[in-house]
mmCIF file of C-alpha atoms in Angstrom:
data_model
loop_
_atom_site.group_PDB
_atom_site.id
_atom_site.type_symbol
_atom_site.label_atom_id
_atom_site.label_comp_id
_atom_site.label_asym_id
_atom_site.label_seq_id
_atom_site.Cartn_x
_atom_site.Cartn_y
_atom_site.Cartn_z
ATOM 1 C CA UNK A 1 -42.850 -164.708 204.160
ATOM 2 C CA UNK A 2 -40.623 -167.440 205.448
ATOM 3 C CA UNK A 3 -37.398 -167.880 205.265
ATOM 4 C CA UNK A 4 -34.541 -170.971 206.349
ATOM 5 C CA UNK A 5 -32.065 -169.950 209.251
ATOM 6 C CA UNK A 6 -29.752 -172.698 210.558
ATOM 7 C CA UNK A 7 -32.400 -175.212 209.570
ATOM 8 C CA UNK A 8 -35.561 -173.897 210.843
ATOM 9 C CA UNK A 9 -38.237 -171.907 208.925
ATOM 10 C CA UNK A 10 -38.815 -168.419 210.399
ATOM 11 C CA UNK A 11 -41.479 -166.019 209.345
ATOM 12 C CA UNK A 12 -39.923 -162.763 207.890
ATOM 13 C CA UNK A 13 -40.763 -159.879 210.357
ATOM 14 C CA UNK A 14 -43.825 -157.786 207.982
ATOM 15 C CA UNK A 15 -43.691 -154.161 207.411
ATOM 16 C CA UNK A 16 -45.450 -151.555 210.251
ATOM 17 C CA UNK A 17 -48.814 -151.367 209.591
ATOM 18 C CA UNK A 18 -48.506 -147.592 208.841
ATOM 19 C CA UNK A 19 -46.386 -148.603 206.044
ATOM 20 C CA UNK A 20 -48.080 -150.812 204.558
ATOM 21 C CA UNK A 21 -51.303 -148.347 204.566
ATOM 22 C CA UNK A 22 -48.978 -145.684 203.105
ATOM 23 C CA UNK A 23 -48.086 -147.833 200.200
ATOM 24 C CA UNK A 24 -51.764 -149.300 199.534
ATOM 25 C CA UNK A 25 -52.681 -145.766 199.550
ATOM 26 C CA UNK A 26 -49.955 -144.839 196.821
ATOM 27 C CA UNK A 27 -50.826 -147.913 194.400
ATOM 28 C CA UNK A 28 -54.321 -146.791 194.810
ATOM 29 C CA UNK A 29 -53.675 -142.940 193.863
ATOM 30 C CA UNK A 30 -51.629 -144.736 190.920
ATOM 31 C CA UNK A 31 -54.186 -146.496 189.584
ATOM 32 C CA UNK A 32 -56.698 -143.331 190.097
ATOM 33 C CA UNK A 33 -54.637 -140.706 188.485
ATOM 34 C CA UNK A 34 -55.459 -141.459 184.970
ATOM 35 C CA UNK A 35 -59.095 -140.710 186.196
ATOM 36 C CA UNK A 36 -58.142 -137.889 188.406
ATOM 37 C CA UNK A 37 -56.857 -136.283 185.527
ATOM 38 C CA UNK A 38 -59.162 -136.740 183.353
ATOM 39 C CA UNK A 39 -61.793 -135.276 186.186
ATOM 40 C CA UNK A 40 -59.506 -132.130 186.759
ATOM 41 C CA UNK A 41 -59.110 -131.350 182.795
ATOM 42 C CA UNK A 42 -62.069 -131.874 181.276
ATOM 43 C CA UNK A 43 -64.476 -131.410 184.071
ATOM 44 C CA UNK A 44 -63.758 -129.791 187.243
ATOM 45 C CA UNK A 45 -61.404 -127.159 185.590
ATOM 46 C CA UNK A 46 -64.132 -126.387 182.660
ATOM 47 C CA UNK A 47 -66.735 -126.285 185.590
ATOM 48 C CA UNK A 48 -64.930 -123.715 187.342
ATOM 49 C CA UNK A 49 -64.610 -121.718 184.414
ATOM 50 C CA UNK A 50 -67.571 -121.548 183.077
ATOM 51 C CA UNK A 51 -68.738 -120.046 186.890
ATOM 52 C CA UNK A 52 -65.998 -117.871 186.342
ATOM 53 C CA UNK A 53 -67.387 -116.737 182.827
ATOM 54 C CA UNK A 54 -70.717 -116.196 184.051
ATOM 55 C CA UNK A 55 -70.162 -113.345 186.302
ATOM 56 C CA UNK A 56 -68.064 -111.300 183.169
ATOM 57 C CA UNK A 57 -68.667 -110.010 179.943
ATOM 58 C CA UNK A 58 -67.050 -111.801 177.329
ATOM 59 C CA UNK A 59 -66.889 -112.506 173.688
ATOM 60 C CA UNK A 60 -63.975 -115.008 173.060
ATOM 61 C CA UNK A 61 -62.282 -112.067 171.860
ATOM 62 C CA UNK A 62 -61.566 -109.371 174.290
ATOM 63 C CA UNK A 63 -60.368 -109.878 177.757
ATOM 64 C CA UNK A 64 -62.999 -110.991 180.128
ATOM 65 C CA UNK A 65 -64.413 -107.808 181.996
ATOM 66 C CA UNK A 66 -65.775 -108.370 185.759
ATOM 67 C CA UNK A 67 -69.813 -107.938 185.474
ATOM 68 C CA UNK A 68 -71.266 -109.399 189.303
ATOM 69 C CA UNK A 69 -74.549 -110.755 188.916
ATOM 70 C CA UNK A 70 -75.185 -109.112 185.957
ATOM 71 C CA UNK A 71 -75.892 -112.187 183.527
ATOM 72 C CA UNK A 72 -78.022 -113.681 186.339
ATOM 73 C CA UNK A 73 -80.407 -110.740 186.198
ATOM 74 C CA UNK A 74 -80.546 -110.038 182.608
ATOM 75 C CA UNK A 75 -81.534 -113.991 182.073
ATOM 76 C CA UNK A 76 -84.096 -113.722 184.441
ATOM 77 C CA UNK A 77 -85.795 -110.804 182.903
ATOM 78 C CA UNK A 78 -85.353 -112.213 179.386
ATOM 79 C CA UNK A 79 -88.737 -113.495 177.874
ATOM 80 C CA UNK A 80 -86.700 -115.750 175.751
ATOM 81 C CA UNK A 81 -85.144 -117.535 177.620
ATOM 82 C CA UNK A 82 -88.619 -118.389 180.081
ATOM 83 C CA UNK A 83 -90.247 -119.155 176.590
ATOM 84 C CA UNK A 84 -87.210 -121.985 175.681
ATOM 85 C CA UNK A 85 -87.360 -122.943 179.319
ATOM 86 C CA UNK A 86 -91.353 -123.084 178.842
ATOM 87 C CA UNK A 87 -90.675 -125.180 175.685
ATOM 88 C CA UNK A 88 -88.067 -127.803 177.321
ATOM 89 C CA UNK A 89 -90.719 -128.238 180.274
ATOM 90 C CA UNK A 90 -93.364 -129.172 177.385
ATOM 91 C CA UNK A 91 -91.051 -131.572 175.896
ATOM 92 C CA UNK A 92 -90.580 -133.535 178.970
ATOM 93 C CA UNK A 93 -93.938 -133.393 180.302
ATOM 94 C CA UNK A 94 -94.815 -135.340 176.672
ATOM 95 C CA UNK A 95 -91.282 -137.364 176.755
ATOM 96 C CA UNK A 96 -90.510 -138.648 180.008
ATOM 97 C CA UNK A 97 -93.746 -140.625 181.052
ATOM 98 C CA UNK A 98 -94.357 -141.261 177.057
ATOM 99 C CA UNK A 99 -90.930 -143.252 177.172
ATOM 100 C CA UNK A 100 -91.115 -144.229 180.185
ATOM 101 C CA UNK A 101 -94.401 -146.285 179.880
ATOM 102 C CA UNK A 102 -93.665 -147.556 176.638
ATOM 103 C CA UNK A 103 -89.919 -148.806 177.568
ATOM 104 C CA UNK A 104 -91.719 -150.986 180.315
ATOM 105 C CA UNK A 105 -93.909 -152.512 177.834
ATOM 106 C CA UNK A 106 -91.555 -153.419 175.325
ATOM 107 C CA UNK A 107 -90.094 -155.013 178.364
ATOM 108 C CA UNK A 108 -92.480 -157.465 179.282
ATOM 109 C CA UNK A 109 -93.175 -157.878 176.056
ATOM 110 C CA UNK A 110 -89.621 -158.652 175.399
ATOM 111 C CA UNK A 111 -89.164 -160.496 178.462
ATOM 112 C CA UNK A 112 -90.510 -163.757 176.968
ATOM 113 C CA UNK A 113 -88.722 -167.189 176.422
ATOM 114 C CA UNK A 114 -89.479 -167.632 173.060
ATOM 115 C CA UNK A 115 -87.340 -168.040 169.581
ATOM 116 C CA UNK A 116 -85.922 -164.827 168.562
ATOM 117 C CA UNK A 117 -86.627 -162.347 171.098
ATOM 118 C CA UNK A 118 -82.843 -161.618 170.786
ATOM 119 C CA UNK A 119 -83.690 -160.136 167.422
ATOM 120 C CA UNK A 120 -86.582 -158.405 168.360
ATOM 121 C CA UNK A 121 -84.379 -156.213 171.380
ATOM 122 C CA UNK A 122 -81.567 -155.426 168.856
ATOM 123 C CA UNK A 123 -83.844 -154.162 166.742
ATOM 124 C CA UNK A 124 -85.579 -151.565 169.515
ATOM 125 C CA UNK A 125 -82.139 -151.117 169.938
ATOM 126 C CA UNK A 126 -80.781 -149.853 166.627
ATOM 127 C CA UNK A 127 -81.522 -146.465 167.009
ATOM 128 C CA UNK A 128 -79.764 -145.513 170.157
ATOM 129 C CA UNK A 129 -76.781 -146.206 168.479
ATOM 130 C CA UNK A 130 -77.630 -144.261 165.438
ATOM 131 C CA UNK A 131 -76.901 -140.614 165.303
ATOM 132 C CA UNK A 132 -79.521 -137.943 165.155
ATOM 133 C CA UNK A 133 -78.430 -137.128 161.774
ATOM 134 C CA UNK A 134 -79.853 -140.727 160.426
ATOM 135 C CA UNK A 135 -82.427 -140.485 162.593
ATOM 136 C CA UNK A 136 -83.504 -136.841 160.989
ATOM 137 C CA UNK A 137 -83.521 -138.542 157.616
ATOM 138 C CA UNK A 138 -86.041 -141.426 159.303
ATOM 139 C CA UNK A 139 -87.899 -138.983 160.767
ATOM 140 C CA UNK A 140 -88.395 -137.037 157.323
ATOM 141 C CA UNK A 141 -89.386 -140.121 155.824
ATOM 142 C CA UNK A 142 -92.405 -140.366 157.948
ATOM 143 C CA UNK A 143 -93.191 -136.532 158.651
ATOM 144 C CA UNK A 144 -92.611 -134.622 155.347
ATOM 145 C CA UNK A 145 -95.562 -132.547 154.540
ATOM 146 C CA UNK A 146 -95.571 -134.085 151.368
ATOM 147 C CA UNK A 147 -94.070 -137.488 150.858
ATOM 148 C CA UNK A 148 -94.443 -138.844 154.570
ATOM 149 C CA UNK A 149 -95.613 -141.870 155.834
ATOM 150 C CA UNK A 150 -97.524 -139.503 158.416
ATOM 151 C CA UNK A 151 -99.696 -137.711 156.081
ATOM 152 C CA UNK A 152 -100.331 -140.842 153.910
ATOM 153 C CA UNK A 153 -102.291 -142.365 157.034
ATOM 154 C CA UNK A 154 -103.881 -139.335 157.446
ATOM 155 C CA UNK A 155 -104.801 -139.393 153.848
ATOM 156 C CA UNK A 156 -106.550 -142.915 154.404
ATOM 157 C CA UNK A 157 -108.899 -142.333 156.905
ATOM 158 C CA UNK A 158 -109.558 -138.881 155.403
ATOM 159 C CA UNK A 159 -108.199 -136.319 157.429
ATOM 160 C CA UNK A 160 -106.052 -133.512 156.199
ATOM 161 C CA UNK A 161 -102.722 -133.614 156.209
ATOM 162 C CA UNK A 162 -100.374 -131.774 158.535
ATOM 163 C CA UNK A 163 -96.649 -129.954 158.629
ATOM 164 C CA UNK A 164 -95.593 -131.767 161.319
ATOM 165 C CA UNK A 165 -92.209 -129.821 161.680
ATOM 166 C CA UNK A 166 -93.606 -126.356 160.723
ATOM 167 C CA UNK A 167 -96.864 -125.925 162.111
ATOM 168 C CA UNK A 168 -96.052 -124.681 166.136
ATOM 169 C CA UNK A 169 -98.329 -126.713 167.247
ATOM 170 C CA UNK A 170 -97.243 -129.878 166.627
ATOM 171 C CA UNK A 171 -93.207 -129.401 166.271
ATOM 172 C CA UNK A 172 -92.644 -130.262 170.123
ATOM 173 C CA UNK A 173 -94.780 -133.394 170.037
ATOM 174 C CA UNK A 174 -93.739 -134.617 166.867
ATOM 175 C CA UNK A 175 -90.105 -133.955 167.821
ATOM 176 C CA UNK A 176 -90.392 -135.727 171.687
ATOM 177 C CA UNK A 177 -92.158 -139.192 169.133
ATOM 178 C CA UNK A 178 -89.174 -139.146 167.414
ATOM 179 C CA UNK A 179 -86.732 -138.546 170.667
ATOM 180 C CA UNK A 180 -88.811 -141.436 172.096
ATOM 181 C CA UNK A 181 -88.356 -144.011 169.286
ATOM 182 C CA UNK A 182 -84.503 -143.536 169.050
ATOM 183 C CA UNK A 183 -84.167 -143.698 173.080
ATOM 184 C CA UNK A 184 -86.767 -145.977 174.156
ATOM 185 C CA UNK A 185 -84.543 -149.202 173.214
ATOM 186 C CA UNK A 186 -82.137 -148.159 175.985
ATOM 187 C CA UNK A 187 -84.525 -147.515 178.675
ATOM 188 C CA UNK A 188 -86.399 -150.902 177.940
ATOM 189 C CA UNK A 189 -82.909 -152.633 178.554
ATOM 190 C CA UNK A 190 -82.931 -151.609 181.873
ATOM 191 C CA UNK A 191 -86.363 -152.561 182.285
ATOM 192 C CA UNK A 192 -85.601 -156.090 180.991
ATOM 193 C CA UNK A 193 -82.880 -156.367 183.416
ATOM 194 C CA UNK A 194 -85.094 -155.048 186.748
ATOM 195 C CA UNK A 195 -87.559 -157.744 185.413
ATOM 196 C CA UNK A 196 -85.063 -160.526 185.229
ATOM 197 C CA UNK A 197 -83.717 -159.825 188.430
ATOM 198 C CA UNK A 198 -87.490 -160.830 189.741
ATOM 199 C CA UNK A 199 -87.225 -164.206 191.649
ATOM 200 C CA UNK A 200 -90.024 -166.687 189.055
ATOM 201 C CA UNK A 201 -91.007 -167.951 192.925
ATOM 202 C CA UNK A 202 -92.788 -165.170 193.654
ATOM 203 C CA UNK A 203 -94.920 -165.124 190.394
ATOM 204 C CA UNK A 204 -95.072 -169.031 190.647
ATOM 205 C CA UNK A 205 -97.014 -168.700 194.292
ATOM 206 C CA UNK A 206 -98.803 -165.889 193.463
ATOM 207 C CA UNK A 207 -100.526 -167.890 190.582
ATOM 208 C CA UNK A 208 -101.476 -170.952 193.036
ATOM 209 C CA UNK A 209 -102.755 -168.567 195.018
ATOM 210 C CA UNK A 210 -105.229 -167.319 192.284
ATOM 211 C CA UNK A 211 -104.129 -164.331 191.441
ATOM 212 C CA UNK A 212 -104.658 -162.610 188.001
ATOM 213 C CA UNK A 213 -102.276 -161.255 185.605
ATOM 214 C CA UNK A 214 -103.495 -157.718 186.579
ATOM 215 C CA UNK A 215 -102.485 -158.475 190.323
ATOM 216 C CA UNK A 216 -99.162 -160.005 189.406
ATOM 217 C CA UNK A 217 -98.045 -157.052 187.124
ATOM 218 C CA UNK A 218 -99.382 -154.475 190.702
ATOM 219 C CA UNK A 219 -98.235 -156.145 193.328
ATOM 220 C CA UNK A 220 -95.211 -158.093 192.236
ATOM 221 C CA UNK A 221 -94.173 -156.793 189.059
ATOM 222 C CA UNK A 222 -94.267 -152.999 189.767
ATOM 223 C CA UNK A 223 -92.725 -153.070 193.256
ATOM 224 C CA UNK A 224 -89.922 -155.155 191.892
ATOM 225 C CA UNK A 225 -88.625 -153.122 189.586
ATOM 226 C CA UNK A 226 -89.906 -149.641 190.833
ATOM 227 C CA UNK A 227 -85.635 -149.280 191.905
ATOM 228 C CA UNK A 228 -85.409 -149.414 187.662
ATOM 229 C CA UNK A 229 -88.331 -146.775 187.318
ATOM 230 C CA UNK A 230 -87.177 -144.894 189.454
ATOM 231 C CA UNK A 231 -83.288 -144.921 187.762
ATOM 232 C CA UNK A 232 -85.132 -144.770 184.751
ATOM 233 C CA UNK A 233 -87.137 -141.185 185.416
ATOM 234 C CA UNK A 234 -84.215 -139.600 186.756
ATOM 235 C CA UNK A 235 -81.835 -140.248 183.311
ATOM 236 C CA UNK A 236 -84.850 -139.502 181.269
ATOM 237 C CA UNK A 237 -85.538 -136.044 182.795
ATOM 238 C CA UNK A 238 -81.633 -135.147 182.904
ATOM 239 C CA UNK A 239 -81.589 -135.955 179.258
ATOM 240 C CA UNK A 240 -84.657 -134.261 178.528
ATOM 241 C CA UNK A 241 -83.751 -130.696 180.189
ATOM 242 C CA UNK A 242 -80.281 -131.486 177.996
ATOM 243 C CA UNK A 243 -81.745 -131.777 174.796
ATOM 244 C CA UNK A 244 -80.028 -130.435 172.225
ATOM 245 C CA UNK A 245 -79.121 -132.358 169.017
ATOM 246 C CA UNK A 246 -82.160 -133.351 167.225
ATOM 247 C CA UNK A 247 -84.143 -129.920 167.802
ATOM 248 C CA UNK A 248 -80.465 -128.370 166.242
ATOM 249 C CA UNK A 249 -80.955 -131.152 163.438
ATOM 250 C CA UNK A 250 -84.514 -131.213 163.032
ATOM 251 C CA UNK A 251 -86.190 -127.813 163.544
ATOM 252 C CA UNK A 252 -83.046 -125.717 164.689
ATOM 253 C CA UNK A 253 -85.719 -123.726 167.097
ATOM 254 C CA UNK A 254 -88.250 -123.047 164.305
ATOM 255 C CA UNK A 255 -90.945 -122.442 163.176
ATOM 256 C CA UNK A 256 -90.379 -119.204 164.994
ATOM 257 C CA UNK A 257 -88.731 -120.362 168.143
ATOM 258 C CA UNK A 258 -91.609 -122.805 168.674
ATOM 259 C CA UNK A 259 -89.297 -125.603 169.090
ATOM 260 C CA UNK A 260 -86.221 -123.527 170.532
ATOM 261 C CA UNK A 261 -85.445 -125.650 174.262
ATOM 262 C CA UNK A 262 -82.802 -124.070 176.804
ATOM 263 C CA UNK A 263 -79.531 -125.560 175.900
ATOM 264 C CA UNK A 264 -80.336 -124.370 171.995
ATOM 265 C CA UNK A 265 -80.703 -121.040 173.403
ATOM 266 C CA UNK A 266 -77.021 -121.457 175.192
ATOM 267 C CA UNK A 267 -76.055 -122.507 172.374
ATOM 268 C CA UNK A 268 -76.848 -119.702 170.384
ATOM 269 C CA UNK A 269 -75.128 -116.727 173.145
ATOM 270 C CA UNK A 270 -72.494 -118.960 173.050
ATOM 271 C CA UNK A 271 -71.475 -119.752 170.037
ATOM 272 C CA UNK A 272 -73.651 -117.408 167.611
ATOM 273 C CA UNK A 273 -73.663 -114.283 169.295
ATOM 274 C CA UNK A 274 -70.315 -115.067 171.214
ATOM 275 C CA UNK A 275 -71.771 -113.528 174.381
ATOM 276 C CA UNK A 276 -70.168 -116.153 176.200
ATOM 277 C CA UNK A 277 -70.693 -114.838 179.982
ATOM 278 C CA UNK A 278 -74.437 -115.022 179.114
ATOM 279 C CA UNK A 279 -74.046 -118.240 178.100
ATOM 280 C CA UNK A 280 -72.613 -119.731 181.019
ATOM 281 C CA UNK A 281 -75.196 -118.078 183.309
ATOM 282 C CA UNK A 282 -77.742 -119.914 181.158
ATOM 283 C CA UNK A 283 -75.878 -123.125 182.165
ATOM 284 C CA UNK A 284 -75.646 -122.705 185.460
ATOM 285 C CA UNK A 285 -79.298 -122.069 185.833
ATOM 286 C CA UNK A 286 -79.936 -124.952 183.928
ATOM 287 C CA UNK A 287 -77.649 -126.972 186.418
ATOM 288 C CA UNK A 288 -79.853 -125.796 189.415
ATOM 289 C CA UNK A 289 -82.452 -126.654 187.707
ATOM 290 C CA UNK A 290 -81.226 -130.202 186.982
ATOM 291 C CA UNK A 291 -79.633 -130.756 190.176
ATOM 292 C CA UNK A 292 -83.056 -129.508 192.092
ATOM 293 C CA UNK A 293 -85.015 -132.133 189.793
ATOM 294 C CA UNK A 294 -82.930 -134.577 190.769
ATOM 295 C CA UNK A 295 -83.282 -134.170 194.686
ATOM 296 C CA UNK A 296 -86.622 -133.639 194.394
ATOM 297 C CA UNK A 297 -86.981 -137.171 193.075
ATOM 298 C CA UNK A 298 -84.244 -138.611 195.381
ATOM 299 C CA UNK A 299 -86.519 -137.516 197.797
ATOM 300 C CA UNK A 300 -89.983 -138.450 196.635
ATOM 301 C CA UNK A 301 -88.968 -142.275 196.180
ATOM 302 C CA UNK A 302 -88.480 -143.197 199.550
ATOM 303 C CA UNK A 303 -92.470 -143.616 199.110
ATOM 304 C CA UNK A 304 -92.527 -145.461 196.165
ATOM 305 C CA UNK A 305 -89.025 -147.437 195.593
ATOM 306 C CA UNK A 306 -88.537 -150.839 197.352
ATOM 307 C CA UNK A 307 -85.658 -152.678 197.393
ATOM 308 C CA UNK A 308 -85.648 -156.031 198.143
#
C-alpha cells in the first residue's frame, strides 16, 4: 500500500509473512465452519455412535449394556441376514450393468444435434426427480396382475400372465426394471457430458481415415469416456447395496422375504424390533462391504480408465 510522506510515495511496510498465513488460515476456517459443523453433527458424531451402538445391547429404551463382539457374531451366523445380503447381490448383478448399458445408449442417442433433443433428456429425466411413491403408482400401472400394461402384452402374443410383485421369482427383476427406469436419466447425463467432452477432431480423422461406426464407438468413443463409466459403476453399485425405498414401497421384503435386501433388514432391528445394537452391526458390515467394493474398483481401473 502506498502512502505520501513529505512529498514522496512510500510503500507501507506489509505484515510478516507468518501473519499473514495466520490470518488466511483463520478466514479460511471461517468460511469452513458452517461445513465443519455440519460434518461433526450429522455425520462424524452419528458415525461414531452407531460403532458405539454396535458393540451393546440396546433397545432405545434401556441404558445401553456393553456386549463386545457380540452383534458381529450373531449377524454372521444369521441365515437372514446372508439371504437379504444374497438378495441385494442379485439386484445389482441385474441393475448395475442393466443401467449402466442402457444410460450409455440413451446417450449417444441423445447426443445428437437435432430439434428437440432438449425435450427428449428432460423427459428420461423426470423420474429421478420423482419420488418412489409416484413411481410405485407407475410401476402398478404396468405390473398389476390384473390391470397392467405387463400382462396385457403378455396377453397379445399369448402367453400367460404373471404376478410380477408376488411370484419370488420375478419380484427382484421386476423391481431392479423399475429402479432402472427412474435412475437411468441421471446416469445418461453423465454420459452425455463424458461424450461432449470428446474433441469432434478425433472422430472427424478417424472417418477420413475409413473407419466404421463400430471402430469409432471402440476405439474413440469408449476410451473417452471410460473416466464416466468408470464414475458411473462406482455410484451405481453404492446405490445399489443402499437400496432401500422402493423395495419398502413396493414389496416391503415380500412375497416371503424374496425381495427383503440388507438395509430393509437394518431397518427392521432397528426400527421394528428396536434391537438397535444389531442394527448398527448390520451397518457397519454393510460399510465394509461398500467401502471394499469401492477399492476393489479403484483398483481394477487403472487397466481400463484413460484420461486424456
Amino acid at each position: 500500500m502506498l502512502t505520501r510522506r513529505a512529498g514522496k510515495v512510500a510503500a507501507e511496510p506489509r505484515p510478516p509473512a507468518r501473519k499473514r498465513r495466520t490470518g488466511e488460515r483463520a478466514w479460511a476456517f471461517a468460511f469452513a465452519s458452517p461445513y465443519l459443523l455440519h460434518l461433526v453433527a450429522l455425520a462424524a458424531w452419528p458415525l461414531l455412535a452407531s460403532l458405539f451402538f454396535s458393540m451393546t445391547d440396546y433397545d432405545l429404551m434401556s441404558s445401553p449394556r456393553f456386549v463386545g463382539f457380540g452383534n458381529f457374531t450373531r449377524l454372521f451366523s444369521d441365515g437372514l441376514f446372508w439371504r437379504t445380503l444374497g438378495n441385494t447381490a442379485y439386484f445389482a448383478v441385474l441393475f448395475v450393468p442393466t443401467q449402466t448399458v442402457l444410460a450409455l445408449g440413451l446417450a449417444i442417442a441423445l447426443n445428437q444435434r437435432l430439434r428437440g433433443m432438449a425435450l427428449f433428456r428432460a423427459a428420461y429425466f423426470v423420474p429421478v426427480v420423482s419420488s418412489w411413491v409416484v413411481v410405485a403408482y407407475v410401476a402398478d400401472a404396468v405390473f398389476n396382475p390384473q390391470t397392467g400394461i405387463a400382462n396385457q402384452v403378455l396377453g397379445f402374443f399369448g402367453l400367460p400372465a404373471e404376478n410380477w410383485l408376488q411370484d419370488p421369482a420375478l419380484v427382484i427383476p421386476t423391481l431392479a426394471a423399475v429402479a432402472v427406469w427412474k435412475g437411468v436419466g441421471y446416469m445418461m447425463v453423465l454420459f452425455l457430458a463424458g461424450l461432449q467432452a470428446i474433441p469432434e477432431e478425433r472422430y472427424e480423422a478417424a472417418k477420413i481415415d475409413g473407419a466404421s461406426a463400430w471402430n469409432r464407438f471402440r476405439y474413440i468413443t469408449l476410451p473417452g469416456i471410460s473416466g464416466t463409466t468408470f464414475l458411473v459403476l462406482v455410484l451405481t453399485s453404492i446405490e445399489t447395496l443402499q437400496s432401500f425405498e422402493q423395495v419398502f414401497v413396493m414389496t416391503d421384503g415380500g412375497p416371503h422375504g424374496a425381495s427383503e435386501l440388507t438395509v430393509l433388514h437394518l431397518y427392521r432391528q432397528g426400527f421394528q424390533f428396536f434391537q438397535m445394537g444389531y442394527a448398527s452391526a448390520i451397518a457397519w458390515v454393510l460399510f465394509v462391504l461398500v467401502l471394499a467394493l469401492t477399492l476393489v474398483q479403484f483398483r481394477l481401473q487403472r487397466r481400463w480408465v484413460h484420461y486424456a
